[in-house]
Short mmCIF file of C-alpha atoms in Angstrom, two decimals:
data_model
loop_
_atom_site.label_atom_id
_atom_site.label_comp_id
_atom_site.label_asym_id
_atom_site.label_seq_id
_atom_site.Cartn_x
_atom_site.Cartn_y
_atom_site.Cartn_z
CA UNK R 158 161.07 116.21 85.98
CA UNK R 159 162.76 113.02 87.81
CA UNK R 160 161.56 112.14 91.10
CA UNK R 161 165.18 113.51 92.48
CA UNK R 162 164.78 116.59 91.06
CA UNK R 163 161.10 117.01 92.38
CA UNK R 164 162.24 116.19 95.81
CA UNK R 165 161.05 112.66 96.15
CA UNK R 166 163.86 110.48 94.98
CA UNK R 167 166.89 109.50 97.00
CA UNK R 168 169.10 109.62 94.03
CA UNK R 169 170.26 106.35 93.62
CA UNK R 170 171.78 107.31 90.43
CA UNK R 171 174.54 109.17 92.21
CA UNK R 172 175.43 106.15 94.04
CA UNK R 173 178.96 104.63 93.70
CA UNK R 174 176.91 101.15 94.33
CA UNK R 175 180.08 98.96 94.10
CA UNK R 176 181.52 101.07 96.71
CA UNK R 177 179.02 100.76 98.54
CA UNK R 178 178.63 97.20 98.94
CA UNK R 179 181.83 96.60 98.98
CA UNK R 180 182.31 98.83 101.87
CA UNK R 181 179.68 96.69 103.65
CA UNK R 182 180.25 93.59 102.24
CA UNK R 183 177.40 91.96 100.28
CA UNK R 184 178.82 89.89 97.74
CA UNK R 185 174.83 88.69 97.40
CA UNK R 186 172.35 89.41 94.60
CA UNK R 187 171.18 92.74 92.91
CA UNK R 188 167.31 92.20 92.79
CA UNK R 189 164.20 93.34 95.37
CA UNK R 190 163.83 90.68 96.91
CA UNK R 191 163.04 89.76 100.12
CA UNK R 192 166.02 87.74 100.72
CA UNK R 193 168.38 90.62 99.81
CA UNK R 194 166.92 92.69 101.57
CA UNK R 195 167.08 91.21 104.60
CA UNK R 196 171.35 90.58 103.27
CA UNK R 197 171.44 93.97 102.60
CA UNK R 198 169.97 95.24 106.16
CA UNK R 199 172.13 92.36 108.00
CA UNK R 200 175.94 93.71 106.16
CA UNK R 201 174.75 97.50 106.11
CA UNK R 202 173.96 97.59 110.01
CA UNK R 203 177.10 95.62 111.44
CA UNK R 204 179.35 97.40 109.08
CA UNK R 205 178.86 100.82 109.27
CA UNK R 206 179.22 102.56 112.69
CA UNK R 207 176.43 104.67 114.32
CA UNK R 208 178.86 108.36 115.34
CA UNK R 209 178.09 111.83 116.13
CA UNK R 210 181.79 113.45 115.70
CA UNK R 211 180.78 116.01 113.36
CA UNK R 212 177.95 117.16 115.08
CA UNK R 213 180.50 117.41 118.52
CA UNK R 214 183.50 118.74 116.47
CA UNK R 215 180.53 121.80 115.11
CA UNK R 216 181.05 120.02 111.51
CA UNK R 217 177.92 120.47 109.09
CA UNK R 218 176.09 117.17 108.88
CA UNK R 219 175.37 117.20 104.81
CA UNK R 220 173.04 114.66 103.97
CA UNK R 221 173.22 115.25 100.10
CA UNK R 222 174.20 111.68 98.79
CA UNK R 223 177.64 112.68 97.18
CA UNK R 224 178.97 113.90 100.55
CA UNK R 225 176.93 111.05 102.76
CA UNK R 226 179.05 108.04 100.88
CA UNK R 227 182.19 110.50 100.85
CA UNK R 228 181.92 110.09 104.69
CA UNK R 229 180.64 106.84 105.29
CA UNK R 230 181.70 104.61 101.88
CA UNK R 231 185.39 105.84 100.73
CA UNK R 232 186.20 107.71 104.29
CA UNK R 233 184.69 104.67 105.93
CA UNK R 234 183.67 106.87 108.92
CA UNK R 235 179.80 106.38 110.49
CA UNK R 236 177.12 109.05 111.04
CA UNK R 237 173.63 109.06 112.80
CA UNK R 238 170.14 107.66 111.51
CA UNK R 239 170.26 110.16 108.76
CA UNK R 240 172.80 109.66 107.16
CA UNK R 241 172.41 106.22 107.13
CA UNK R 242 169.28 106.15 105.99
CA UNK R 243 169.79 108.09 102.92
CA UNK R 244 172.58 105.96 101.96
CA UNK R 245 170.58 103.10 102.52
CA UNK R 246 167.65 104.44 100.57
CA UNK R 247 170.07 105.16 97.45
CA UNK R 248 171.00 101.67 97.26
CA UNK R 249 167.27 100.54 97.67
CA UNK R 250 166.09 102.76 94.91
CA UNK R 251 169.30 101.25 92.52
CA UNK R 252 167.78 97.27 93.66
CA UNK R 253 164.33 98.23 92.37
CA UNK R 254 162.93 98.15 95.88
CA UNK R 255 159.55 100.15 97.01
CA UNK R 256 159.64 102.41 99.47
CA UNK R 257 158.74 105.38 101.86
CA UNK R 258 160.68 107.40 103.49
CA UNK R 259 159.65 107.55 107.61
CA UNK R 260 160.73 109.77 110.66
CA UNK R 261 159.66 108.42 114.18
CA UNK R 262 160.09 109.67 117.59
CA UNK R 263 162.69 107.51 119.93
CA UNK R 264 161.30 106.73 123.73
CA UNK R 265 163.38 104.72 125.36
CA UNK R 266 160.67 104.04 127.83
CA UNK R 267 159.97 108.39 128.15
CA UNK R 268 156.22 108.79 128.88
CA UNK R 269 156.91 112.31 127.27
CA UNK R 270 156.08 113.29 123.51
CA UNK R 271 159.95 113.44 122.24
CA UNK R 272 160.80 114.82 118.75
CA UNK R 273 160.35 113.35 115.67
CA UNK R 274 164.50 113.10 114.93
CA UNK R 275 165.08 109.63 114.04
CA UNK R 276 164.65 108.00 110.09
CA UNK R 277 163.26 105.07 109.44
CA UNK R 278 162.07 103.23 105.86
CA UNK R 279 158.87 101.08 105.36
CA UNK R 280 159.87 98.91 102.37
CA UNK R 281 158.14 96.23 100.03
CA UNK R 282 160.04 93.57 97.92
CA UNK R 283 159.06 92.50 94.54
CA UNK R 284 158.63 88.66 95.83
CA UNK R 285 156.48 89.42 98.87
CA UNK R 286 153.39 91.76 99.59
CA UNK R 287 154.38 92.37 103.52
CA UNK R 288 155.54 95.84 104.69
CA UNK R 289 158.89 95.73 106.80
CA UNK R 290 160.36 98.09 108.57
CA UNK R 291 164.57 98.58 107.69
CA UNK R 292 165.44 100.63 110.63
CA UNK R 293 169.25 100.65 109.84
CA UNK R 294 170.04 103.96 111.50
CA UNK R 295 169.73 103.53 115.01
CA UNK R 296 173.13 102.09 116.23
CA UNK R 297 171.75 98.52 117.86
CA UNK R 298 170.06 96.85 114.73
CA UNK R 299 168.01 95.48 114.13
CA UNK R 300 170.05 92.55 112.03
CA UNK R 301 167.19 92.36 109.63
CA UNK R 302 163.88 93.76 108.29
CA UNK R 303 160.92 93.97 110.88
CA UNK R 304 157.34 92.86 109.61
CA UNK R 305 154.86 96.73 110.32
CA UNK R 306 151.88 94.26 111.72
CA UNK R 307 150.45 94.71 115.03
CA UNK R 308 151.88 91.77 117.37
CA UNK R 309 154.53 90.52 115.39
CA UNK R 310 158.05 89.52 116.73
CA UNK R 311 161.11 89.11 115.31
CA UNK R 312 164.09 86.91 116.76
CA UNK R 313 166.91 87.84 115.09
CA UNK R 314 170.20 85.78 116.03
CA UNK R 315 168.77 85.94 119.56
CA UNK R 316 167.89 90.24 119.78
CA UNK R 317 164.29 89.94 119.96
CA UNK R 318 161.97 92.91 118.51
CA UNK R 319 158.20 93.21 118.76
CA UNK R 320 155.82 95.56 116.38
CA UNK R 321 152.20 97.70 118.15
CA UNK R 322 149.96 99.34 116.93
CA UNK R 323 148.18 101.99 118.82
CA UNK R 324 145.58 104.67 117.69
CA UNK R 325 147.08 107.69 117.28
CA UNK R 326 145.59 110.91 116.17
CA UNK R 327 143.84 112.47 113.13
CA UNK R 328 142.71 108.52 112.43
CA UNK R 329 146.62 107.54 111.72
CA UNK R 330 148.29 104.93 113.59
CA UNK R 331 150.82 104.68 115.81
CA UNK R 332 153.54 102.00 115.25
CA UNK R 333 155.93 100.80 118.11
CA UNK R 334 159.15 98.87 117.76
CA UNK R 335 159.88 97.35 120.80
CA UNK R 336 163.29 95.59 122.13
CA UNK R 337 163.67 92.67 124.50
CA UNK R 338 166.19 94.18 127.16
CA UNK R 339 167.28 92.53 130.63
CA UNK R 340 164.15 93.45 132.15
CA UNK R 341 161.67 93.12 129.49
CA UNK R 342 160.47 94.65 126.89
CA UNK R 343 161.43 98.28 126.46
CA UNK R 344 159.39 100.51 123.79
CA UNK R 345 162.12 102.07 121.20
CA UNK R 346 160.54 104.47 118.90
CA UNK R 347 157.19 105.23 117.89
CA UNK R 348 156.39 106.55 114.17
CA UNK R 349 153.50 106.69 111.37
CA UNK R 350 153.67 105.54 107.75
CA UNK R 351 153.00 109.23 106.82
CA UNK R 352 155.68 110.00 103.68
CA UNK R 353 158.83 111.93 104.59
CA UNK R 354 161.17 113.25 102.03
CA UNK R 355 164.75 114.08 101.88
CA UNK R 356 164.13 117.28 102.60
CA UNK R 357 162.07 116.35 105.76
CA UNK R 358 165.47 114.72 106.69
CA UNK R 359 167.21 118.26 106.11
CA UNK R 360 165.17 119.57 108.57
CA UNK R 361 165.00 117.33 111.49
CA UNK R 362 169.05 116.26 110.97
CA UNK R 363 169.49 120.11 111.12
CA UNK R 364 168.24 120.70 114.61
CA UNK R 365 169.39 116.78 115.53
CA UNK R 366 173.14 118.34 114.52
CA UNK R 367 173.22 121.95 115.72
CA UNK R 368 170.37 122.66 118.47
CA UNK R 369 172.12 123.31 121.62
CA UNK R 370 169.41 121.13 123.62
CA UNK R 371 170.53 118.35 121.19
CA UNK R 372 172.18 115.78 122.61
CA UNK R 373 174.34 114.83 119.59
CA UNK R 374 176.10 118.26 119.89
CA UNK R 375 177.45 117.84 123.48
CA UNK R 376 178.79 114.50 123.83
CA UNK R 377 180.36 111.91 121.69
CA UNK R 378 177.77 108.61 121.13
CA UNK R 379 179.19 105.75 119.12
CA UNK R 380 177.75 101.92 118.27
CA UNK R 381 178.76 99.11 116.68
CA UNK R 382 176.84 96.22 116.10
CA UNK R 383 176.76 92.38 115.04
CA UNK R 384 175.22 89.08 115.58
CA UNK R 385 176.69 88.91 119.11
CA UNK R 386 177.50 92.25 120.30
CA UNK R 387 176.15 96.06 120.44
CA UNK R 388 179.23 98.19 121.76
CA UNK R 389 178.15 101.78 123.06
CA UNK R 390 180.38 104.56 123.56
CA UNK R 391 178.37 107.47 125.81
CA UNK R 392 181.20 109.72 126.27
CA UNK R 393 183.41 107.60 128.23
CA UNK R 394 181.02 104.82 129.19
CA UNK R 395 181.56 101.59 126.89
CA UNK R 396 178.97 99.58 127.45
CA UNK R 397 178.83 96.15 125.64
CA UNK R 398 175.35 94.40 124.84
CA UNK R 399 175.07 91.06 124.64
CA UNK R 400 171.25 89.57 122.88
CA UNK R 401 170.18 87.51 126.69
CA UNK R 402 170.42 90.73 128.09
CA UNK R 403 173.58 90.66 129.89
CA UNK R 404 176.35 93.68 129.86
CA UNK R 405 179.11 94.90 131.01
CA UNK R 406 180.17 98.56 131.20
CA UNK R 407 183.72 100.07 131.84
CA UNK R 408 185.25 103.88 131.12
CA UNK R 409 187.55 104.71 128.77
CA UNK R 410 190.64 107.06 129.61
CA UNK R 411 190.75 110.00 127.33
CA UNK R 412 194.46 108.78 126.05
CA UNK R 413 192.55 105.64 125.07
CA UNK R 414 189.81 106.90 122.96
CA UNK R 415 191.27 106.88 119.33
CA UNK R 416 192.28 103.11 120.42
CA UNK R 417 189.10 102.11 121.27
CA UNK R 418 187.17 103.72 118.32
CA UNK R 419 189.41 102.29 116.44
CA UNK R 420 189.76 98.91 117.12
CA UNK R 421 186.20 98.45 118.22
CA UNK R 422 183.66 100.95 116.56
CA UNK R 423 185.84 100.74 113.37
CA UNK R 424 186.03 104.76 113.79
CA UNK R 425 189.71 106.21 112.40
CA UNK R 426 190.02 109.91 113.51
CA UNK R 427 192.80 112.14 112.79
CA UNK R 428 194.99 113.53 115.52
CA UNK R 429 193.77 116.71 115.78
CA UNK R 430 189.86 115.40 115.98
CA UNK R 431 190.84 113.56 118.66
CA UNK R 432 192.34 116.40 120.51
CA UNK R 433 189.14 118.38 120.08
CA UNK R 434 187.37 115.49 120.96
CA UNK R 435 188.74 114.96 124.29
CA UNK R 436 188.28 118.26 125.01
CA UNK R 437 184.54 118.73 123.83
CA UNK R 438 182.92 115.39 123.59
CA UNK R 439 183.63 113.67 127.09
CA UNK R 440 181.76 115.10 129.05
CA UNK R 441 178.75 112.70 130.27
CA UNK R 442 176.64 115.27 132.05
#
């Protein structure tokens, strides 16, 4: 039995890995290394967009590889942590990379235990015995792998990202990825380097893409992000990032929005998604 068929493999054979890369660019070399990984983090995060359409729109979210690089490779749309992830993790598993699947819990600052709904990978190269965290899922980079040890921080074309590590329960550790916002630094997500599988990504993207307490399901979210900009949509709040902390925020007009996905979140919709969009997926409260 492969490790795809037992459940533990990401099925990196199925990947269309020219595709792939050209769809984000990397023109770099194929080996695990630490070099291209950090390439392949850097071209895979400011190419393809963070977007929750299907989930507004009632779509399935399938996160079987052969529909995950239908969507985001030739349809060249985005999707949310998970799908990324497992696209991500396909391509890893074709460089020769090591691995582990992760699932964390995103804060934001929340003093409340949130759930565990966002995926993560804790990866090794073949050149260097560190563990780094490729967290390319999450809409806002970062650009490039983050060193998982307690205290380190990571300046990365001027976003800044720190790693904690608390005590957590049952003698397993709590890791924190931190951000450096306008006022400081701002706790992200939290998560352990327990093993997830694919089909521990089934489960969570299910209730992430259906439950009606989700907020994925009742309002369209959409990022883009590079070396100088994070653009957010939150229904119709754009909000543009800059890495010293400054922003600026204006709303878009609902005869606007396939413009501005467009143009700036690289996000092509057809006519009649947009339609049900407007209807469905702009509502901020």
């Amino acid at each position: 039995m492969t490790q795809a068929d037992s459940g533990r493999g990401w099925h990196g054979d199925q990947l269309d890995l020219d595709a792939y890369l050209a769809r984000i660019g990397y023109e770099g070399e194929r080996a695990p290394t630490l070099k291209v990984l950090r390439g392949l983090q850097r071209a895979h995060v400011t190419s393809i967009p963070f977007e929750n359409v299907n989930a507004v729109l009632g779509v399935p979210v399938l996160l079987d590889l052969e529909s995950v690089q239908d969507k985001l490779v030739r349809g060249r749309r985005g999707g949310y942590c998970f799908e990324h992830v497992v696209l991500f993790a396909a391509a890893l598993e074709r460089f020769g990379f090591t691995f582990t699947g992760l699932i964390g819990r995103v804060t934001m600052g929340a003093r409340k235990v949130l759930p565990a709904t966002h995926a993560l990978l804790a990866v090794t190269a073949a050149d260097d015995d560190r563990l780094w965290l490729c967290d390319v899922g999450f809409g806002a980079g970062p650009l490039e792998p983050v060193e998982i040890a307690d205290g380190m921080e990571a300046d990365l074309d001027g976003w800044r990202f720190r790693m904690e590590r608390q005590d957590g329960t049952f003698g397993v550790d709590d890791w924190w990825l931190h951000q450096y916002r306008a006022d400081g630094w701002e706790d992200r997500h939290t998560f352990t380097l327990r093993a997830a599988y694919p089909i521990d990504y089934v489960v969570a993207s299910h209730y992430v893409g259906t439950h009606t307490r989700s907020p994925f399901v009742k309002r369209l979210f959409a990022q883009k992000f590079s070396a100088t900009r994070h653009h957010r949509l939150d229904a119709t709040t754009w909000t543009t990032f800059r890495p010293d902390g400054s922003s600026t925020e204006r709303k878009v007009e609902p005869d606007e929005l396939g413009r501005v996905l467009e143009e700036t979140f690289g996000i092509v919709l057809g006519a009649e998604e947009l339609a049900r969009l407007r209807e469905e997926g702009l509502d901020s409260d």
